[in-house]
Short mmCIF file of C-alpha atoms and ligand atoms in Angstrom, two decimals:
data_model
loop_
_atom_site.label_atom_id
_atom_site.label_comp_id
_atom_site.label_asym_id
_atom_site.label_seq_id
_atom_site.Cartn_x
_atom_site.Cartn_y
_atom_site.Cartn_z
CA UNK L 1 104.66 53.43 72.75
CA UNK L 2 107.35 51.04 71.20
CA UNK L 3 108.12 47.68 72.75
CA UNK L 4 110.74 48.76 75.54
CA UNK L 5 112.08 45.06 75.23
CA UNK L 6 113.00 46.30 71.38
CA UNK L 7 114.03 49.33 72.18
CA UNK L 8 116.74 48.17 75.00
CA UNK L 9 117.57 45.55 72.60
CA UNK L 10 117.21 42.75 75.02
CA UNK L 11 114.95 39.41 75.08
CA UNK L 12 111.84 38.98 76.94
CA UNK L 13 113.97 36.63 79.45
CA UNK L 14 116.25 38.70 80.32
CA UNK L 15 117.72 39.54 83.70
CA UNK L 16 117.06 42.69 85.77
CA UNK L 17 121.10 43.30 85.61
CA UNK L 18 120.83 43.04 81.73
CA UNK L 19 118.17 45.44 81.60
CA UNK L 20 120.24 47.72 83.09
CA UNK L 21 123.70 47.39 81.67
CA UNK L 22 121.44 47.88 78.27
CA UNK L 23 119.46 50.63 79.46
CA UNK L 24 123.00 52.70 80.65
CA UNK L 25 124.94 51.49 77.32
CA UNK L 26 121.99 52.94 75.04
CA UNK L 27 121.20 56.21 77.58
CA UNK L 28 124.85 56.82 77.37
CA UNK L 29 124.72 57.03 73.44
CA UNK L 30 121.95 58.95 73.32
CA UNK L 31 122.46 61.65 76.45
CA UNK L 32 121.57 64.66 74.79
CA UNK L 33 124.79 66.01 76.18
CA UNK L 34 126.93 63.98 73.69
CA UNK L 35 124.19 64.98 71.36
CA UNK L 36 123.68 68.69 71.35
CA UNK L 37 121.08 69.84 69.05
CA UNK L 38 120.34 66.41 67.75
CA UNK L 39 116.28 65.58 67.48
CA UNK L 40 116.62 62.05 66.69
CA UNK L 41 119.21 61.44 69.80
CA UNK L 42 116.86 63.06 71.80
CA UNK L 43 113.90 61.05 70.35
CA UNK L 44 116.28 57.90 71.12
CA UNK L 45 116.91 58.45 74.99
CA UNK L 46 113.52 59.68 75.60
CA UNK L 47 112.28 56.03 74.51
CA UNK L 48 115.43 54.26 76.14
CA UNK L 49 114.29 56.26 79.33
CA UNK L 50 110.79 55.12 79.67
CA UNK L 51 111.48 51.85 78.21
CA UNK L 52 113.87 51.53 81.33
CA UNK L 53 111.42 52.76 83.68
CA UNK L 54 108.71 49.85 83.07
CA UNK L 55 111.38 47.13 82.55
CA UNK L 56 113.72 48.92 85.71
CA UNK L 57 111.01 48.24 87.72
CA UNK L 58 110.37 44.53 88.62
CA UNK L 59 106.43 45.29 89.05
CA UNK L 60 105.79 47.88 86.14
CA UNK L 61 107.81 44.99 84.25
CA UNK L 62 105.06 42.24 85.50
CA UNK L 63 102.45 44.06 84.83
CA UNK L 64 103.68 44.91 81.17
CA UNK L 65 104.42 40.90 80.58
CA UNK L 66 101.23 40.64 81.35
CA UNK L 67 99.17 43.36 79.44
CA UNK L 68 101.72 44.46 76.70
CA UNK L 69 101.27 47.68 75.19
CA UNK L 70 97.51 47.71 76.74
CA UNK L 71 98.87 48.76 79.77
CA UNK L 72 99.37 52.23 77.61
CA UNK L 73 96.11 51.35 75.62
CA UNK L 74 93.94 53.24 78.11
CA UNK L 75 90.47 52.59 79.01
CA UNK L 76 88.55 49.56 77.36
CA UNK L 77 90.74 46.18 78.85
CA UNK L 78 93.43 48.71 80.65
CA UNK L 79 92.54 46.25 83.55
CA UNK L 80 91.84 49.22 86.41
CA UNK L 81 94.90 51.49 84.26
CA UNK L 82 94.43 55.11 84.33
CA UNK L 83 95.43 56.39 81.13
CA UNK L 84 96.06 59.78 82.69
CA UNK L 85 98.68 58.87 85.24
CA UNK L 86 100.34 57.83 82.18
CA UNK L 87 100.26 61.44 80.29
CA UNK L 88 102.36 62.56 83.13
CA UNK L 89 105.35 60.46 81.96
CA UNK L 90 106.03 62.78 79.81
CA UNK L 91 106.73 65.68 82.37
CA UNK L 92 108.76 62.83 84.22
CA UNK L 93 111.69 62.27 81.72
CA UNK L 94 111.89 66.29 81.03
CA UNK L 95 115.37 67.05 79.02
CA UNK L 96 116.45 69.49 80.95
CA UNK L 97 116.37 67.42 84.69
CA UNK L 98 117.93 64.47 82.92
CA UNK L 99 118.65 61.18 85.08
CA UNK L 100 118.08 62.87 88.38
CA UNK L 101 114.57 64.04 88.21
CA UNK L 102 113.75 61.00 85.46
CA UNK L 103 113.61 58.68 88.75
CA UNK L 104 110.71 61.21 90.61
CA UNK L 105 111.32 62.27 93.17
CA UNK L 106 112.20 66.57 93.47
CA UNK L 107 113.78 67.62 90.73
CA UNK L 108 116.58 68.82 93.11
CA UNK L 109 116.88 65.40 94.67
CA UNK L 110 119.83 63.45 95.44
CA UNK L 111 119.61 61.38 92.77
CA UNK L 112 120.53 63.87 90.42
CA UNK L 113 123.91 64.25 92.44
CA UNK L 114 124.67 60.25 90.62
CA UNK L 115 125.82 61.77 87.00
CA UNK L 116 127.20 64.22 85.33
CA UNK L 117 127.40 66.96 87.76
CA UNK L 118 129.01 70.15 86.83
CA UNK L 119 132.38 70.80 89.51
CA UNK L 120 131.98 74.50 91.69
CA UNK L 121 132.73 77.62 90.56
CA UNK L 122 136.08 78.91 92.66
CA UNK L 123 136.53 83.07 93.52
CA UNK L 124 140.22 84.36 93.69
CA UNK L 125 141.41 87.89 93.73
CA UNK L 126 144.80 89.19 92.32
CA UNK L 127 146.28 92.14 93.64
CA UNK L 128 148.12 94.27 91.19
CA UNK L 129 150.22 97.49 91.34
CA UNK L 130 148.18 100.70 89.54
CA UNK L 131 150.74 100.15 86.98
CA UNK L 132 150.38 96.32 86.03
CA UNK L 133 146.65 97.43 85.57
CA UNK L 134 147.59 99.37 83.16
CA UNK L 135 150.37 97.89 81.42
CA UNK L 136 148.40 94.06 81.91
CA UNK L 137 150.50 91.47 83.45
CA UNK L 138 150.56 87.34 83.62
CA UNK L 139 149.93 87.34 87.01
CA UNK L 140 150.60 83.55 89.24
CA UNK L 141 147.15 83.06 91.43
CA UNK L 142 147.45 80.55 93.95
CA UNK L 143 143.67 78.77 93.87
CA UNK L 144 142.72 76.76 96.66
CA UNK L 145 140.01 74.39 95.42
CA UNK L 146 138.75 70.39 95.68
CA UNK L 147 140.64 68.40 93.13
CA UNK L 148 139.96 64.76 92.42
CA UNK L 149 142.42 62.83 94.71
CA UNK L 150 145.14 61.24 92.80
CA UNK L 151 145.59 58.30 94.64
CA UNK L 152 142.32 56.73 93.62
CA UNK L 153 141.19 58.74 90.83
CA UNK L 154 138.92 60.56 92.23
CA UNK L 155 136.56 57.37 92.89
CA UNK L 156 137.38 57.24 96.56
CA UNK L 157 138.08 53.64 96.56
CA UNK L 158 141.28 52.78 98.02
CA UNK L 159 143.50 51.57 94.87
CA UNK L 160 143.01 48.42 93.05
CA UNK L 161 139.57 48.28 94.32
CA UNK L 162 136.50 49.70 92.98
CA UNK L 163 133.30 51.56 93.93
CA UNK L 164 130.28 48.70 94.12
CA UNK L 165 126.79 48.78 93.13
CA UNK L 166 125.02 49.82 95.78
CA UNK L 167 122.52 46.27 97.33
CA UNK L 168 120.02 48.47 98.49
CA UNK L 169 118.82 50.38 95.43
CA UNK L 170 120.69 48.22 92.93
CA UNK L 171 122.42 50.98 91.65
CA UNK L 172 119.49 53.41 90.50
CA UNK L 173 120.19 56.03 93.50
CA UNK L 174 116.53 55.73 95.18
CA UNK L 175 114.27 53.98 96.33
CA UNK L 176 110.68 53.80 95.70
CA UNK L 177 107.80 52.17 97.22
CA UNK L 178 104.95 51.30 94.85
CA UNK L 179 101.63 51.89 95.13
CA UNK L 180 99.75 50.19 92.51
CA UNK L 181 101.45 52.05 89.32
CA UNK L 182 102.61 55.34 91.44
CA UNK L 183 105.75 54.76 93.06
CA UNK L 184 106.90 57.45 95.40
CA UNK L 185 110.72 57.57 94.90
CA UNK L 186 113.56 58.69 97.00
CA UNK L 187 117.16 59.32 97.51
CA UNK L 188 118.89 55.59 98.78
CA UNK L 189 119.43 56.06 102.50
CA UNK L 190 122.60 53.65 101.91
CA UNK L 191 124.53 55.68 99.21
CA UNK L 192 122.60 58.81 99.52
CA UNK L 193 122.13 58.84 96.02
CA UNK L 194 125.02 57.87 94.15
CA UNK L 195 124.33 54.38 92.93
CA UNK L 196 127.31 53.24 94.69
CA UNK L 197 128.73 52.64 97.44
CA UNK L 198 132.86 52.46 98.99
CA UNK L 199 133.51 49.18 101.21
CA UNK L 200 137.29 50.45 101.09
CA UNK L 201 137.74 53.59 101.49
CA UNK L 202 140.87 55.34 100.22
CA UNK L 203 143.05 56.61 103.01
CA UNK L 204 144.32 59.66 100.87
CA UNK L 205 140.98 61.22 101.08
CA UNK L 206 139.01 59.35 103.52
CA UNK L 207 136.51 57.97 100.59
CA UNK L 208 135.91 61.55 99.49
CA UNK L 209 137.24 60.79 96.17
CA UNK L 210 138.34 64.59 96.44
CA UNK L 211 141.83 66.22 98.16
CA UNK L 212 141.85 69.88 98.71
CA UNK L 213 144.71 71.79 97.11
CA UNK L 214 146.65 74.65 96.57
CA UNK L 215 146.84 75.30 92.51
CA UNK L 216 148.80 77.81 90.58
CA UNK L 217 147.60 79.06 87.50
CA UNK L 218 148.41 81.91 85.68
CA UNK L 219 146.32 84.63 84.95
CA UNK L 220 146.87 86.63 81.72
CA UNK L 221 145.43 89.92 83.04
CA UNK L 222 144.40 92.53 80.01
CA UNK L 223 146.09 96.23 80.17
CA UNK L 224 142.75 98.36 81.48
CA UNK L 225 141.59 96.25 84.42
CA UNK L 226 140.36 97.93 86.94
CA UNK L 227 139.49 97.96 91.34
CA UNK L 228 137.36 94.59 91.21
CA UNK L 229 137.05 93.69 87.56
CA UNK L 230 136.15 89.90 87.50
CA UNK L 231 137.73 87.61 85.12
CA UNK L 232 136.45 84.30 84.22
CA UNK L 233 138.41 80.91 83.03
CA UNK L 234 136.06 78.68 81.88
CA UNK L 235 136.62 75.25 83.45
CA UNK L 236 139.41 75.76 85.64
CA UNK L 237 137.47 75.50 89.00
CA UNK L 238 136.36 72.29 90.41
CA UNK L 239 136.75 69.06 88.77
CA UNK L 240 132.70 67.73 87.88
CA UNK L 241 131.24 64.53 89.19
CA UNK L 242 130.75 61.27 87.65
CA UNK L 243 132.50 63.01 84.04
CA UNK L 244 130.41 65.90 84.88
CA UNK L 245 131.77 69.21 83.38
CA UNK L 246 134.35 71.00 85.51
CA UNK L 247 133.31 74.34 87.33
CA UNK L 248 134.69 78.16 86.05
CA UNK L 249 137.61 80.14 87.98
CA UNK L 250 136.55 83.52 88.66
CA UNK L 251 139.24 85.84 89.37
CA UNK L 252 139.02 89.56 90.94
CA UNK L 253 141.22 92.14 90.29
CA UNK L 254 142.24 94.18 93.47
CA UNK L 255 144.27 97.85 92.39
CA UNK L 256 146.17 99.75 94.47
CA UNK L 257 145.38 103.50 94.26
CA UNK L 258 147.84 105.96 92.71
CA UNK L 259 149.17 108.74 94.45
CA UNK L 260 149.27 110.21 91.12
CA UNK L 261 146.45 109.55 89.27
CA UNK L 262 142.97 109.34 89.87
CA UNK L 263 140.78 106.62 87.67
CA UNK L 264 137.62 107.62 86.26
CA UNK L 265 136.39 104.75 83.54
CA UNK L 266 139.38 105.00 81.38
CA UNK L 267 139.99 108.47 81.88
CA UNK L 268 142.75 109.08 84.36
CA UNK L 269 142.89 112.62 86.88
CA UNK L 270 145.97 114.02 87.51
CA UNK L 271 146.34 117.56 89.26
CA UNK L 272 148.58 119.76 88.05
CA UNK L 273 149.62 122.23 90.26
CA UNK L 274 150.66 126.17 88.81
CA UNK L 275 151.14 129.46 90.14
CA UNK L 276 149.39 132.79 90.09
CA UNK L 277 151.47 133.67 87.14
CA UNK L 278 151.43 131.13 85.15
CA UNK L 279 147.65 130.74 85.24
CA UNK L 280 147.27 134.07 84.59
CA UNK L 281 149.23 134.55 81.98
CA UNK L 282 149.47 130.96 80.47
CA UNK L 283 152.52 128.75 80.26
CA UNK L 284 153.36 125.41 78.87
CA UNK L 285 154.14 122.80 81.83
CA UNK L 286 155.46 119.08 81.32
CA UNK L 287 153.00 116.60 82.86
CA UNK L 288 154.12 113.13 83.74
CA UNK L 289 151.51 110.16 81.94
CA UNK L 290 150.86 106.92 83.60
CA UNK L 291 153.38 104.76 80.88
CA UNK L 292 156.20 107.22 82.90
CA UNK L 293 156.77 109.84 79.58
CA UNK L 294 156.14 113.64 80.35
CA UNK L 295 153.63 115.79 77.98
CA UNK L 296 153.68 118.77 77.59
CA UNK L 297 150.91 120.59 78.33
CA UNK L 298 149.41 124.57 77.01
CA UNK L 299 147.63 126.33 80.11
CA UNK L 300 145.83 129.00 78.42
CA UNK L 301 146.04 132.39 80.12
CA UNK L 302 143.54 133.23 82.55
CA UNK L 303 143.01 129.59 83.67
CA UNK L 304 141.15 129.04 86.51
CA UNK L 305 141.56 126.73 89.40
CA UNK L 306 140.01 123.23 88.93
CA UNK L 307 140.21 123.66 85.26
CA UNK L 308 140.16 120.64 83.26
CA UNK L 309 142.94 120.04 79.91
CA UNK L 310 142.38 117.31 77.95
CA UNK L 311 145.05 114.73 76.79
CA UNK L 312 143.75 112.71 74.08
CA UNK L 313 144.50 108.71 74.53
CA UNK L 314 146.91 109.26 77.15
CA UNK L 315 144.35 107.10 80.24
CA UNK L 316 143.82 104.17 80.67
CA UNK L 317 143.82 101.35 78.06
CA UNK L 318 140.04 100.22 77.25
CA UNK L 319 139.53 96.90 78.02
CA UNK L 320 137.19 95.90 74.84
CA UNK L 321 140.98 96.93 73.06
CA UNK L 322 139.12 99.95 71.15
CA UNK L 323 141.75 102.38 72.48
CA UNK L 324 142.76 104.30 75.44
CA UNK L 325 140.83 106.93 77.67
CA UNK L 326 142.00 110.15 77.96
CA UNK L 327 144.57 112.16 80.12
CA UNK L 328 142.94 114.85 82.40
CA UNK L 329 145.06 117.50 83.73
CA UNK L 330 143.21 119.44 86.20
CA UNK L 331 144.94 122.98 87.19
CA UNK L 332 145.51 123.62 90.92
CA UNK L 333 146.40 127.14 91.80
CA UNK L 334 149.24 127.14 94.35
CA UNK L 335 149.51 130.27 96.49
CA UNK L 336 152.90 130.36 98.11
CA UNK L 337 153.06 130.29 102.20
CA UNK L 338 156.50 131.66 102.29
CA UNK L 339 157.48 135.38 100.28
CA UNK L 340 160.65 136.68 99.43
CA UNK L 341 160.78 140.95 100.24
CA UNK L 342 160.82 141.40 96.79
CA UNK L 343 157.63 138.93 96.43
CA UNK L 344 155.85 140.54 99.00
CA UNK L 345 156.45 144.11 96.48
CA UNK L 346 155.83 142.64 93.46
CA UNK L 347 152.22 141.37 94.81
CA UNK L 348 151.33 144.51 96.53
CA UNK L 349 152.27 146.41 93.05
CA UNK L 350 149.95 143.55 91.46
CA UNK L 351 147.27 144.49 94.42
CA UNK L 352 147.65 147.95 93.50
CA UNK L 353 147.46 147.83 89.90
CA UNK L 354 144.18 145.18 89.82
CA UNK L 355 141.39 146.59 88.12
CA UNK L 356 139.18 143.98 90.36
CA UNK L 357 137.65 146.01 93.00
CA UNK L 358 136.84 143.92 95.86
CA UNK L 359 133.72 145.20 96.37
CA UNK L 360 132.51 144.13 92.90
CA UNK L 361 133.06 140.22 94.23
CA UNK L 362 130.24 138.30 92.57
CA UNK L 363 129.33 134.85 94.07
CA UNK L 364 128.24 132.52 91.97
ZN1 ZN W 1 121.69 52.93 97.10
ZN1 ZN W 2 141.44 58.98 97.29
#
């Protein structure tokens, strides 16, 4: 355990409000957030944080005046010091729960709420036309979400003047009572956490420091999307806390149906409807694709109804860009309702000719 006079960088004498304006000048440097991946950083604000919680605290601080680096010494001349409540420091300034759970307290506690915290996620849905899913469109989504307020930055002050440190806590967020060396910390009744507290409030937002608002961003939607595909757009939701990160935009796609086509994946059903004749003895019959062209399409003879023709790369565009589905063209036989006279004959010929024999019908 280093000297946590050395490692804030301030003298023995100095003031409580020293302490901390060292203690948040050096935690800033070294938040592992400004200092991804770096060991040494990491190293750094681990022994800035403990450091801060001894000399933080008016009584730890006494008590280390007064013992020095005993008080981590353990055992012989520890003066009554449990070594052991000391191993659990190190569980107490865990990386991942930085500030917040560093001052005890739950890990979920308000005082995490003082720094740092990442802004909401926001849902919106787009509603597109079965063609601007395929084709992709830049689509203008109206977001309703909290933005800072403009009026006083987002600090909730009203202008010219600024948040204060909050008297209660002194700015640390909780409050703890001691007990011996355990102090039992918890979120400041008087700012509920945040360190700091409004005597003017701004009258844009009431002190909220927030406004709610109607944004409009546009939404580059890919050819391909389909009924309820969700697109994200990292940090466009809410604005984050205290220089927290801002939230993501998630955006759902809502399709109308086609009364043409049928989706399946990136396949797309269309029914193509043919007489008795044709399927029987095959023709070639122009189908419309989804882009508006017509193909032209070879029904085999003896087709049956419900038979499926594939069109190659004529569906839907795939959204991972390799390609497009394919084009099915599933036969429906028509039987006419009405019959011209000489209909009527030329199907009773047909009836008369058939080598089916009715009674020969096989269900299967
Ligand atoms: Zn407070
Ligand atoms: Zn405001």
């Amino acid at each position: 355990m280093k000297d946590p006079y050395e490692v804030l960088g301030v003298p023995r004498t100095a003031s409580q409000d020293e302490i901390k304006k060292a203690y948040r000048k050096l935690a800033r440097r070294y938040h592992p957030d400004r200092n991804e991946g770096d060991k040494d950083a990491e190293e750094r604000f681990k022994e800035v944080a403990a450091a801060h919680d001894i000399l933080g605290d008016p009584e730890k601080r006494t008590q280390y005046d007064q013992l020095g680096s005993r008080m981590f010494a353990g055992g012989r001349g520890g003066a009554g010091f449990d070594p052991s409540a000391f191993s659990d420091l190190g569980d107490v300034f865990d990386l991942g729960d930085l500030f917040g759970g560093m001052f005890g307290g739950g890990a979920q506690g308000r005082g995490r709420d003082r720094r740092g915290r990442r802004g909401r996620d926001v849902e919106a849905v787009v509603n597109l036309s079965f063609e601007d899913s395929l084709k992709g469109i830049t689509a203008k989504v109206p977001v309703e979400m909290a933005t800072n307020c403009q009026a006083c930055s987002g600090t909730g002050a009203e202008p010219g003047t600024m948040p204060v440190v909050c008297p209660e806590c002194r700015g640390r967020g909780v409050v703890s009572q001691s007990q011996g060396m355990f102090a039992l910390s918890q979120p400041c009744p008087r700012c509920h956490g945040n360190g700091t507290i409004i005597e003017k409030p701004c009258k844009v937002c009431g002190g909220a420091g927030r406004v709610r608002q109607t944004k409009r961003y546009q939404v580059k939607i890919k050819p391909g999307v389909t009924d309820g595909t969700r697109i994200r757009l990292a940090g466009k939701g809410e604005p984050g806390a205290n220089g927290g990160p801002p939230g993501d935009l998630y955006v759902t796609t809502r399709v109308a149906s086609s009364p043409m086509f049928e989706r399946r994946g990136a396949d797309l059903v269309i029914d193509v409807p043919m007489t008795y004749a044709e399927a029987a003895l095959g023709a070639t019959v122009d189908v419309p694709t989804p882009n508006g062209a017509q193909l032209s399409l070879k029904v085999p003879a003896g087709s049956q109804d419900g038979k499926l023709l594939r069109l190659r790369g004529h569906g839907a565009p795939k959204l991972n860009g390799s390609g497009s589905g394919d084009l099915l063209a599933r036969l429906r036989l028509k039987v006419p309702t009405k019959l011209t006279k000489a209909e009527r004959e030329a199907i009773e010929n047909l009836q008369k000719v058939s080598r089916e024999d009715p009674r020969e019908r096989v269900f299967s």
